[in-house]
Short mmCIF file of C-alpha atoms and ligand atoms in Angstrom, two decimals:
data_model
loop_
_atom_site.label_atom_id
_atom_site.label_comp_id
_atom_site.label_asym_id
_atom_site.label_seq_id
_atom_site.Cartn_x
_atom_site.Cartn_y
_atom_site.Cartn_z
CA MET A 1 56.10 8.60 52.74
CA GLN A 2 57.59 7.50 56.97
CA PHE A 3 54.05 5.65 57.68
CA LEU A 4 53.29 4.50 53.96
CA LYS A 5 54.43 0.84 54.49
CA ASN A 6 53.52 0.27 57.88
CA SER A 7 49.92 1.79 56.99
CA LEU A 8 49.91 -0.55 53.96
CA ILE A 9 51.05 -3.40 56.02
CA GLU A 10 48.28 -2.90 58.07
CA LEU A 11 45.65 -2.42 55.00
CA ILE A 12 47.50 -5.87 53.92
CA THR A 13 46.64 -7.52 57.48
CA GLN A 14 42.91 -6.19 58.08
CA THR A 15 42.34 -7.22 54.79
CA SER A 16 43.32 -10.73 54.90
CA THR A 17 41.77 -11.00 58.75
CA ASN A 18 38.49 -9.20 59.70
CA LEU A 19 36.01 -9.48 56.89
CA PRO A 20 34.17 -5.87 56.04
CA PRO A 21 30.88 -4.77 58.08
CA ASP A 22 28.80 -5.42 54.75
CA VAL A 23 29.85 -9.09 54.54
CA ARG A 24 29.83 -10.06 57.42
CA ALA A 25 26.19 -8.81 57.11
CA ALA A 26 25.86 -11.08 53.96
CA MET A 27 26.53 -14.21 55.73
CA ALA A 28 24.94 -13.31 59.17
CA ALA A 29 21.72 -13.30 56.64
CA SER A 30 23.18 -16.39 55.05
CA GLY A 31 23.38 -17.85 58.45
CA ALA A 32 19.70 -17.06 59.33
CA ASN A 33 18.09 -17.37 56.40
CA GLU A 34 19.27 -21.41 55.64
CA THR A 35 17.12 -24.18 56.69
CA PRO A 36 18.78 -25.27 60.59
CA GLY A 37 19.99 -28.39 60.45
CA THR A 38 21.30 -28.95 56.76
CA GLN A 39 24.19 -29.59 55.06
CA SER A 40 24.48 -26.24 54.30
CA SER A 41 23.62 -24.78 57.74
CA GLN A 42 26.64 -27.01 59.26
CA ALA A 43 28.59 -25.22 57.21
CA LEU A 44 27.42 -21.55 57.08
CA GLY A 45 27.78 -22.43 61.24
CA ILE A 46 31.59 -23.46 60.32
CA ILE A 47 32.07 -20.08 58.30
CA LEU A 48 30.54 -17.80 60.83
CA SER A 49 33.28 -19.08 63.61
CA ASN A 50 36.01 -18.99 61.03
CA ILE A 51 35.21 -15.36 60.81
CA ASP A 52 35.66 -14.85 64.02
CA MET A 53 38.97 -16.92 64.81
CA ALA A 54 40.12 -15.20 62.05
CA LYS A 55 39.19 -11.62 63.57
CA ASP A 56 40.37 -12.88 67.36
CA ASP A 57 43.82 -14.70 66.23
CA GLU A 58 44.67 -11.87 63.41
CA GLY A 59 44.92 -14.83 61.01
CA PRO A 60 44.52 -15.46 57.57
CA ILE A 61 40.42 -15.56 57.22
CA CYS A 62 41.12 -18.70 54.48
CA GLN A 63 44.57 -20.17 53.74
CA ASP A 64 44.37 -18.58 49.73
CA THR A 65 44.92 -15.14 50.59
CA GLY A 66 45.21 -14.96 46.46
CA MET A 67 46.47 -12.50 43.58
CA PRO A 68 46.71 -9.60 45.85
CA THR A 69 45.47 -6.46 44.02
CA PHE A 70 45.77 -2.56 44.43
CA PHE A 71 43.73 0.15 43.27
CA VAL A 72 45.85 2.95 44.07
CA HIS A 73 44.87 6.70 43.38
CA THR A 74 47.38 9.85 43.74
CA PRO A 75 47.10 13.52 43.79
CA VAL A 76 48.13 15.27 40.67
CA GLY A 77 52.48 15.11 41.65
CA VAL A 78 52.62 11.91 43.90
CA ASN A 79 55.69 9.66 43.03
CA GLN A 80 53.79 6.83 41.98
CA ILE A 81 57.40 4.60 42.02
CA GLU A 82 57.74 5.22 45.37
CA ILE A 83 54.71 4.03 45.58
CA ARG A 84 54.58 1.03 43.90
CA LYS A 85 58.21 0.31 45.46
CA THR A 86 57.02 0.49 48.78
CA ILE A 87 53.57 -1.57 48.57
CA CYS A 88 56.28 -4.26 46.76
CA GLU A 89 57.30 -4.35 50.53
CA ALA A 90 54.63 -4.12 52.38
CA VAL A 91 53.71 -7.22 50.53
CA ALA A 92 57.11 -9.22 51.72
CA GLU A 93 56.52 -8.02 54.91
CA ALA A 94 53.19 -9.20 55.08
CA THR A 95 54.11 -12.47 53.77
CA ARG A 96 56.86 -13.20 56.04
CA ARG A 97 54.64 -12.45 58.75
CA GLY A 98 51.95 -15.02 57.54
CA LYS A 99 49.12 -12.93 56.63
CA LEU A 100 49.58 -13.61 53.53
CA ARG A 101 50.18 -16.86 51.57
CA PRO A 102 53.39 -16.79 48.98
CA ASN A 103 50.94 -17.48 46.45
CA SER A 104 53.48 -16.03 43.17
CA VAL A 105 54.76 -18.75 40.82
CA ASP A 106 56.75 -18.48 37.76
CA SER A 107 54.31 -19.59 35.02
CA LEU A 108 57.64 -21.36 33.44
CA SER A 109 59.28 -22.70 35.89
CA GLY A 110 56.76 -23.32 38.62
CA LYS A 111 58.47 -22.12 41.37
CA ASN A 112 57.10 -20.24 44.16
CA SER A 113 59.04 -16.98 44.92
CA GLY A 114 58.55 -17.63 48.72
CA ASP A 115 57.35 -13.76 49.53
CA ASN A 116 54.37 -12.97 47.03
CA LEU A 117 56.83 -11.08 44.31
CA GLY A 118 57.50 -11.48 40.50
CA THR A 119 56.69 -10.62 37.69
CA GLU A 120 53.06 -8.37 37.55
CA THR A 121 53.38 -9.74 40.97
CA PRO A 122 51.38 -8.10 43.53
CA VAL A 123 49.04 -6.31 40.78
CA ILE A 124 48.64 -2.80 40.89
CA HIS A 125 46.38 -0.31 39.42
CA PHE A 126 47.34 3.94 39.26
CA ASP A 127 44.98 6.79 38.99
CA GLN A 128 45.68 9.98 39.38
CA TRP A 129 42.03 12.14 40.69
CA GLU A 130 41.91 16.12 42.16
CA GLU A 131 41.43 14.71 46.00
CA ASP A 132 44.31 16.07 48.15
CA GLN A 133 45.34 12.32 49.88
CA ILE A 134 45.81 9.37 48.39
CA GLU A 135 43.03 6.10 48.03
CA VAL A 136 44.94 2.40 48.36
CA LYS A 137 41.66 0.06 47.80
CA LEU A 138 43.00 -4.23 48.19
CA ILE A 139 41.21 -6.80 47.12
CA LEU A 140 42.59 -10.15 47.54
CA LYS A 141 40.58 -12.81 45.90
CA GLY A 142 41.63 -16.13 45.47
CA GLY A 143 42.57 -18.66 42.81
CA GLY A 144 39.35 -20.91 43.81
CA CYS A 145 36.88 -18.40 43.15
CA GLU A 146 38.93 -17.22 40.80
CA ASN A 147 39.06 -19.76 37.94
CA LYS A 148 35.24 -19.91 38.75
CA ASN A 149 35.18 -16.01 36.54
CA ILE A 150 33.01 -16.50 33.11
CA GLN A 151 33.20 -14.60 30.02
CA TYR A 152 30.12 -14.54 27.52
CA SER A 153 29.98 -13.93 23.93
CA VAL A 154 26.68 -12.91 23.51
CA PRO A 155 24.78 -14.19 21.63
CA CYS A 156 25.49 -18.18 22.89
CA MET A 157 23.26 -21.14 24.08
CA LEU A 158 23.57 -21.54 27.64
CA ASP A 159 23.48 -24.95 29.82
CA HIS A 160 19.41 -25.26 30.92
CA LEU A 161 18.59 -21.87 29.77
CA GLY A 162 18.92 -21.70 26.24
CA ARG A 163 19.87 -19.20 24.13
CA ALA A 164 21.21 -15.59 25.58
CA ASP A 165 20.39 -12.16 23.36
CA ARG A 166 22.45 -8.90 23.48
CA ASN A 167 19.92 -7.55 25.88
CA ILE A 168 19.56 -7.45 29.65
CA GLU A 169 17.30 -10.89 29.21
CA GLY A 170 20.16 -12.10 28.15
CA VAL A 171 22.66 -10.16 30.20
CA ARG A 172 20.00 -11.95 33.26
CA LYS A 173 20.49 -15.61 31.90
CA CYS A 174 24.23 -15.40 31.59
CA LEU A 175 24.26 -13.95 35.53
CA LEU A 176 22.02 -17.34 36.64
CA HIS A 177 24.05 -19.77 34.42
CA ALA A 178 27.74 -18.35 36.11
CA VAL A 179 26.43 -18.39 39.70
CA TRP A 180 24.64 -22.43 38.53
CA GLN A 181 28.36 -23.12 36.81
CA ALA A 182 30.61 -21.64 40.03
CA GLN A 183 28.22 -24.55 41.67
CA GLY A 184 30.68 -25.16 45.54
CA GLN A 185 33.94 -25.17 43.81
CA GLY A 186 34.15 -21.44 44.39
CA CYS A 187 33.10 -21.64 47.93
CA ALA A 188 28.99 -20.71 47.32
CA PRO A 189 28.00 -18.74 49.16
CA GLY A 190 29.13 -15.44 47.09
CA ALA A 191 29.06 -12.44 45.28
CA LEU A 192 29.31 -11.75 41.39
CA GLY A 193 30.54 -8.32 39.86
CA VAL A 194 29.98 -7.69 36.57
CA CYS A 195 29.99 -5.92 33.28
CA ILE A 196 28.33 -5.57 30.52
CA GLY A 197 30.36 -4.66 27.66
CA SER A 198 33.51 -3.28 27.25
CA ASP A 199 36.47 -5.80 25.50
CA ARG A 200 37.46 -9.13 26.48
CA ALA A 201 40.54 -7.57 28.80
CA HIS A 202 38.85 -4.93 30.44
CA GLY A 203 35.58 -6.35 30.71
CA TYR A 204 37.50 -8.12 33.27
CA ASP A 205 39.12 -5.35 35.29
CA LEU A 206 35.94 -3.90 35.25
CA ALA A 207 34.42 -6.64 36.89
CA LYS A 208 36.35 -6.88 39.14
CA GLN A 209 36.05 -3.30 39.99
CA GLN A 210 32.46 -3.53 40.74
CA LEU A 211 33.80 -6.00 44.60
CA PHE A 212 34.72 -3.15 45.39
CA ARG A 213 30.61 -1.66 45.62
CA THR A 214 29.24 -2.47 49.24
CA LEU A 215 27.25 -5.23 48.98
CA ASP A 216 24.47 -3.25 50.54
CA ASP A 217 24.69 0.18 47.65
CA VAL A 218 21.75 0.22 45.51
CA ASN A 219 22.91 1.07 42.28
CA PRO A 220 22.04 4.36 40.25
CA ASN A 221 20.72 2.90 37.16
CA ALA A 222 17.71 1.99 37.84
CA GLU A 223 17.85 -1.00 34.39
CA LEU A 224 20.64 -2.17 35.75
CA ALA A 225 19.26 -1.72 39.61
CA LYS A 226 16.31 -3.90 38.26
CA LEU A 227 19.31 -6.45 37.04
CA GLU A 228 21.03 -6.45 39.72
CA GLN A 229 17.56 -7.08 42.35
CA ASP A 230 16.19 -10.19 39.85
CA VAL A 231 19.40 -11.94 39.53
CA MET A 232 19.56 -11.97 43.77
CA THR A 233 16.25 -13.23 43.54
CA GLN A 234 16.44 -15.86 41.66
CA ALA A 235 19.69 -17.33 41.79
CA ASN A 236 18.80 -18.00 45.42
CA GLN A 237 16.04 -19.97 43.98
CA LEU A 238 18.79 -22.49 42.20
CA GLY A 239 19.59 -24.20 45.72
CA VAL A 240 22.87 -24.51 45.10
CA GLY A 241 23.89 -23.76 48.12
CA ALA A 242 26.64 -22.83 50.82
CA MET A 243 29.71 -24.95 49.89
CA GLY A 244 27.42 -26.49 46.88
CA PHE A 245 25.23 -28.52 49.46
CA GLY A 246 22.15 -27.26 48.34
CA GLY A 247 20.38 -25.10 50.05
CA ARG A 248 18.95 -21.52 49.91
CA VAL A 249 21.97 -19.04 50.34
CA SER A 250 23.62 -19.22 46.75
CA LEU A 251 24.21 -15.73 45.96
CA ILE A 252 25.06 -12.80 49.00
CA GLY A 253 25.92 -9.81 46.22
CA CYS A 254 25.54 -9.13 42.20
CA LYS A 255 27.04 -5.99 41.66
CA VAL A 256 26.78 -4.68 38.03
CA THR A 257 28.04 -2.12 35.67
CA ALA A 258 27.47 -1.29 31.59
CA ALA A 259 30.78 -0.18 29.21
CA ASN A 260 30.26 1.50 25.54
CA ARG A 261 31.15 -1.93 23.20
CA LEU A 262 32.61 -2.38 19.47
CA PRO A 263 29.43 -3.41 17.82
CA ALA A 264 30.68 -6.50 16.96
CA SER A 265 31.46 -7.75 19.94
CA PHE A 266 28.62 -7.87 23.68
CA PHE A 267 30.90 -8.73 26.13
CA VAL A 268 29.20 -10.37 29.80
CA SER A 269 32.14 -10.36 31.92
CA VAL A 270 31.87 -12.03 35.28
CA ALA A 271 33.96 -11.91 38.44
CA TYR A 272 33.09 -14.57 40.71
CA GLU A 273 33.72 -13.63 44.49
CA CYS A 274 33.65 -16.53 46.99
CA TRP A 275 32.23 -15.56 50.74
CA ALA A 276 35.22 -15.09 52.07
CA PHE A 277 34.83 -11.66 49.98
CA ARG A 278 38.34 -9.65 51.71
CA ARG A 279 38.54 -6.00 50.60
CA LEU A 280 39.35 -2.77 52.13
CA GLY A 281 40.83 0.81 51.64
CA VAL A 282 42.86 3.59 53.40
CA ARG A 283 42.96 7.49 52.71
CA LEU A 284 46.44 8.36 53.14
CA ASP A 285 48.24 11.33 54.20
CA ALA A 286 49.70 12.43 50.99
CA GLN A 287 53.39 13.85 52.77
CA ASN A 288 53.72 11.17 55.08
CA GLY A 289 51.15 8.29 54.49
CA ALA A 290 49.52 7.84 57.17
CA ILE A 291 45.88 6.72 57.74
CA THR A 292 43.30 9.13 57.81
CA LYS A 293 40.24 7.31 57.13
CA TRP A 294 39.25 3.39 56.70
CA LEU A 295 37.21 2.54 53.96
CA TYR A 296 33.99 0.31 54.26
CA ARG A 297 34.31 -0.01 58.03
CA ASP A 298 33.66 2.75 60.63
CA PRO A 299 36.89 2.10 63.01
CA SER A 300 34.70 3.75 66.03
CA ARG A 301 32.16 0.75 66.08
CA GLN A 302 32.32 -3.19 67.80
CA VAL A 303 33.36 -5.85 65.38
CA GLU A 304 30.17 -7.92 65.85
CA ARG A 305 30.53 -11.67 66.43
CA MET A 306 29.32 -13.85 64.10
CA ALA A 307 28.50 -17.19 65.57
CA GLN A 308 25.85 -18.31 68.15
CA ALA A 309 28.93 -21.54 69.17
CA GLU A 310 32.78 -21.64 68.19
CA GLY A 311 32.64 -24.67 65.37
CA PHE A 312 31.07 -27.06 64.21
CA PRO A 313 28.08 -28.46 66.33
CA LEU A 314 28.46 -31.74 67.41
CA THR A 315 25.11 -34.34 67.30
CA GLY A 316 26.74 -37.23 68.37
CA ARG A 317 26.95 -38.90 65.10
CA GLU A 318 29.61 -38.04 63.17
CA ILE A 319 32.23 -41.10 62.36
CA VAL A 320 35.19 -40.82 64.11
CA LEU A 321 37.61 -41.97 61.66
CA THR A 322 41.66 -42.68 62.39
CA PRO A 323 43.58 -43.45 59.47
CA PRO A 324 45.33 -45.68 58.04
CA LEU A 325 41.75 -46.30 56.78
CA THR A 326 40.78 -49.59 55.91
CA GLU A 327 38.20 -50.56 53.23
CA GLU A 328 35.16 -52.18 55.33
CA THR A 329 35.28 -49.03 57.07
CA VAL A 330 35.13 -46.93 54.06
CA ARG A 331 32.69 -49.06 52.19
CA ALA A 332 30.46 -47.95 55.40
CA LEU A 333 30.22 -44.37 54.49
CA LYS A 334 27.42 -42.79 52.82
CA VAL A 335 27.30 -39.54 51.33
CA GLY A 336 25.83 -37.46 53.98
CA ASP A 337 27.70 -38.94 57.17
CA VAL A 338 29.63 -36.23 59.02
CA VAL A 339 32.97 -37.40 60.21
CA LEU A 340 35.53 -36.18 62.32
CA ILE A 341 39.51 -37.64 61.39
CA THR A 342 41.23 -37.47 64.45
CA GLY A 343 44.82 -39.02 63.54
CA GLU A 344 47.07 -38.61 60.19
CA MET A 345 46.87 -36.93 56.78
CA TYR A 346 49.09 -35.98 54.39
CA THR A 347 48.51 -32.90 51.99
CA GLY A 348 48.94 -33.07 48.38
CA ARG A 349 47.17 -30.34 45.49
CA ASP A 350 48.11 -29.48 42.28
CA ALA A 351 52.25 -30.20 41.78
CA VAL A 352 51.88 -32.72 44.30
CA HIS A 353 49.31 -34.92 41.70
CA ALA A 354 51.70 -34.32 39.08
CA TYR A 355 54.72 -35.54 39.99
CA LEU A 356 52.63 -38.40 41.35
CA MET A 357 51.67 -39.75 37.73
CA LYS A 358 55.79 -39.73 37.55
CA ASN A 359 57.46 -40.71 40.36
CA PRO A 360 55.99 -42.55 43.74
CA PRO A 361 54.86 -41.13 46.84
CA PRO A 362 57.52 -40.25 49.51
CA VAL A 363 55.03 -41.78 51.53
CA ASP A 364 53.30 -44.91 52.17
CA LEU A 365 49.47 -43.35 51.03
CA HIS A 366 48.38 -47.00 51.85
CA GLY A 367 45.06 -46.59 53.89
CA ALA A 368 45.61 -42.34 53.62
CA ALA A 369 43.83 -39.50 54.14
CA LEU A 370 45.16 -37.09 51.54
CA TYR A 371 44.12 -33.92 52.39
CA HIS A 372 43.43 -31.34 49.33
CA CYS A 373 45.45 -28.52 51.29
CA GLY A 374 47.90 -25.66 50.78
CA PRO A 375 48.41 -24.14 54.11
CA VAL A 376 50.13 -20.74 55.38
CA MET A 377 52.66 -22.15 57.05
CA LEU A 378 55.53 -20.15 59.66
CA LYS A 379 58.95 -21.79 61.38
CA GLU A 380 58.34 -20.32 64.79
CA GLY A 381 60.18 -21.18 68.31
CA PRO A 382 63.59 -20.51 69.04
CA ALA A 383 66.49 -19.96 66.84
CA GLY A 384 68.01 -23.82 66.02
CA SER A 385 64.81 -25.47 66.90
CA GLU A 386 62.51 -23.53 65.32
CA GLU A 387 58.77 -25.61 64.38
CA TRP A 388 56.63 -25.13 61.23
CA LYS A 389 53.21 -24.08 62.63
CA VAL A 390 50.15 -24.07 60.59
CA LYS A 391 48.85 -20.65 60.20
CA ALA A 392 45.75 -20.91 58.23
CA ALA A 393 44.71 -24.74 55.96
CA GLY A 394 41.23 -25.30 54.48
CA PRO A 395 40.51 -27.25 51.57
CA THR A 396 41.54 -26.72 48.18
CA THR A 397 39.12 -26.87 44.63
CA SER A 398 39.21 -30.73 44.20
CA ILE A 399 38.38 -30.11 40.95
CA ARG A 400 41.61 -29.26 39.24
CA GLU A 401 42.89 -33.10 40.56
CA GLU A 402 40.25 -34.92 38.68
CA PRO A 403 42.44 -35.48 35.98
CA TYR A 404 45.13 -37.10 38.20
CA GLU A 405 42.89 -38.50 41.45
CA ALA A 406 41.55 -41.97 39.65
CA ASP A 407 45.02 -42.94 38.65
CA VAL A 408 46.54 -42.43 42.25
CA LEU A 409 43.72 -43.89 44.44
CA ARG A 410 44.99 -47.31 42.36
CA LYS A 411 47.93 -47.02 41.94
CA TYR A 412 48.80 -45.62 45.79
CA GLY A 413 45.46 -47.31 47.72
CA VAL A 414 44.67 -44.26 48.94
CA ARG A 415 40.98 -44.07 50.89
CA ALA A 416 40.08 -40.88 51.85
CA VAL A 417 40.32 -37.17 49.04
CA ILE A 418 39.07 -34.22 51.27
CA GLY A 419 38.76 -31.47 49.86
CA LYS A 420 35.93 -28.99 48.72
CA GLY A 421 34.07 -28.34 45.77
CA GLY A 422 33.58 -32.34 44.72
CA MET A 423 34.90 -34.43 42.19
CA GLY A 424 33.67 -35.43 38.33
CA ALA A 425 33.04 -39.22 37.50
CA LYS A 426 36.13 -40.26 37.00
CA THR A 427 37.31 -40.01 40.81
CA LEU A 428 34.16 -41.67 41.29
CA ALA A 429 34.07 -44.59 39.38
CA ALA A 430 37.66 -44.87 41.29
CA LEU A 431 36.20 -44.65 44.77
CA GLN A 432 33.95 -47.23 44.16
CA GLU A 433 36.03 -49.85 42.21
CA CYS A 434 39.18 -49.53 45.18
CA GLY A 435 36.79 -48.69 48.05
CA ALA A 436 37.55 -45.20 49.34
CA VAL A 437 35.45 -41.61 49.46
CA TYR A 438 35.85 -38.05 49.01
CA LEU A 439 34.96 -35.77 52.28
CA ASN A 440 34.06 -32.18 51.64
CA GLY A 441 35.66 -29.68 53.92
CA ILE A 442 34.46 -25.86 54.41
CA GLY A 443 35.67 -23.94 52.33
CA GLY A 444 37.88 -21.13 53.48
CA ALA A 445 37.52 -22.29 57.01
CA ALA A 446 41.58 -22.21 57.29
CA GLN A 447 41.56 -20.96 60.69
CA TYR A 448 38.62 -23.36 62.02
CA TYR A 449 40.52 -27.09 60.21
CA ALA A 450 44.01 -25.19 61.38
CA ARG A 451 42.55 -25.53 65.26
CA SER A 452 41.80 -29.59 64.06
CA ILE A 453 45.98 -29.96 63.67
CA GLU A 454 47.20 -30.36 66.17
CA LYS A 455 51.17 -30.78 64.67
CA VAL A 456 52.90 -30.55 61.61
CA LEU A 457 54.48 -34.24 62.00
CA GLY A 458 56.70 -33.83 58.20
CA VAL A 459 57.26 -31.82 54.76
CA ASN A 460 58.07 -33.72 52.29
CA LEU A 461 58.48 -31.83 48.87
CA ILE A 462 59.04 -29.00 50.12
CA GLU A 463 60.55 -28.01 47.03
CA LEU A 464 57.47 -26.93 45.82
CA GLY A 465 57.12 -24.17 48.03
CA ILE A 466 54.61 -23.92 50.83
CA PRO A 467 51.11 -24.30 49.00
CA GLU A 468 52.53 -27.46 47.23
CA ALA A 469 54.49 -29.35 49.28
CA MET A 470 53.37 -32.60 51.12
CA TRP A 471 52.25 -32.19 54.67
CA HIS A 472 52.42 -34.83 57.33
CA LEU A 473 49.52 -33.48 60.14
CA ARG A 474 48.36 -35.39 62.98
CA THR A 475 44.90 -33.48 63.77
CA ARG A 476 41.90 -34.00 66.53
CA ASN A 477 37.75 -34.00 65.69
CA PHE A 478 38.60 -32.65 61.77
CA ALA A 479 35.25 -32.51 60.70
CA ALA A 480 34.38 -33.09 56.95
CA ILE A 481 30.83 -34.57 55.16
CA VAL A 482 31.25 -37.32 52.89
CA THR A 483 29.57 -35.82 49.67
CA MET A 484 30.82 -38.66 47.39
CA ASP A 485 30.84 -42.27 48.69
CA ALA A 486 32.11 -45.88 47.53
CA HIS A 487 28.73 -47.00 46.00
CA GLY A 488 28.24 -44.94 42.65
CA ASN A 489 26.73 -41.63 45.01
CA SER A 490 27.68 -37.76 44.83
CA LEU A 491 25.90 -34.88 45.95
CA HIS A 492 27.52 -33.43 43.80
CA ALA A 493 26.14 -34.79 41.14
CA ASP A 494 22.73 -34.43 42.71
CA VAL A 495 22.63 -31.03 43.03
CA GLU A 496 24.31 -30.38 40.06
CA LYS A 497 21.20 -31.69 38.79
CA GLU A 498 18.66 -30.24 40.93
CA THR A 499 19.94 -27.07 40.50
CA GLY A 500 19.60 -27.34 36.73
CA GLU A 501 16.11 -28.46 35.96
CA LYS A 502 15.77 -25.25 38.87
CA LEU A 503 17.60 -23.28 36.15
CA ALA A 504 15.91 -24.37 32.91
CA GLU A 505 12.40 -23.11 35.03
CA LEU A 506 13.68 -19.71 35.56
CA ALA A 507 14.39 -19.43 32.04
CA THR A 508 10.98 -17.51 30.95
CA VAL A 509 10.62 -15.67 34.47
S1 LIG B 1 37.52 -19.30 50.28
FE1 LIG B 1 36.91 -20.36 49.09
S2 LIG B 1 36.61 -19.57 47.18
FE2 LIG B 1 37.52 -18.04 48.44
S3 LIG B 1 40.22 -17.27 48.38
FE3 LIG B 1 39.59 -19.23 50.22
S4 LIG B 1 39.39 -22.04 49.44
FE4 LIG B 1 39.54 -20.16 47.44
#
């Protein structure tokens, strides 16, 4: 199997950096369908640019390269132990090259292994089959959308939709609810992989496997095909929009399977996938491990460009922010303003927020912009004078910091919190009280934002691991939208309310 490791490294690299054609087509249609000039349309513009940038630079589309999950089919007699070992070697090498973020964290100690290897990571499923070749499929599904997976035990009562019964109508309600509850936190527009039935654990597994169907296929089961189509149509009437900004495109795919269940159980398991829908596959020669065929793509066909123009279309109405920020500057901002941050910011996400509850910050945060981001960083340069370089740096889901953020704002004087998906009532009250704002970046736009970062000025708390450390960055024209201001306004609360009302209308269609 002399070519196996290189084949797997190539599979990981392509999966992380170059979206498959069906996802590209769905995202291009999303961009074309959105109302021009809206915040969702601006978000889609950045997303489309980001897809191009990732392909051009062979950089991760999103900084969160997820839990590497492999599905492997082997002919009878092929050594699966060797394949498992080689997958692990390839994952570690792709991490070293910056194609994967180090994402494997010991759940008890909190220590990041640094190479994506650890207990039960990566995830590898094996099956035998009667073909002559090996097939390896890979999905990189990030934490933001993984956190929006949801499982319904039917019958159940759903917000705005009422009772969901044990029938297709009940499943339809669950799936609309799944899109609604994700809002922008899973980086909409998203896709659903769904399993009706099975048990709790296997149902989720089968739901995730539905994400290996192409977005444009048609379910061979007529009843499920109709359900998929109905959910697509109705979910796109909800108005969640790209990044939850409100808009016409909320869902790019709905793929449903059904499995037998116990008489007492009726689960609807939903794997919510973000727009950065990274899955690919290869067929391999079973003797030497060389790639014989790519799945999901035609290598002879040129990859089309996605964006009409590179980056963020500037209107001249953007407000330039140069941290440290004053209270006066921040109180002048209102929901809907587009800002460009030129100056310094600090990253801080889950571990930093937990740290700040018990310890003072390692830097002065008065007036600072605090970026919820777990970047991909590599040390580059001549031996002895290496410097940290940003390889991918989009925002992470902010709601995870909701239990901490109000205290951080009150205690340390942060003036701008940057993230994606919005935050809750506790943070909104603290923004108003302290004179601070929440700025929504475009989730998954990791290459776009990496280009907005001029220099890594330093790092604190590196012992927390690369994604969780506190990075000190200098940015230029870092674009974001004010979605929670210092006057008690929240675009996220407004969109959640409006889409909830729409959900109620869809309860009985
Ligand atoms: S696009 Fe959003 S949800 Fe998807 S992996 Fe990136 S940050 Fe997570």
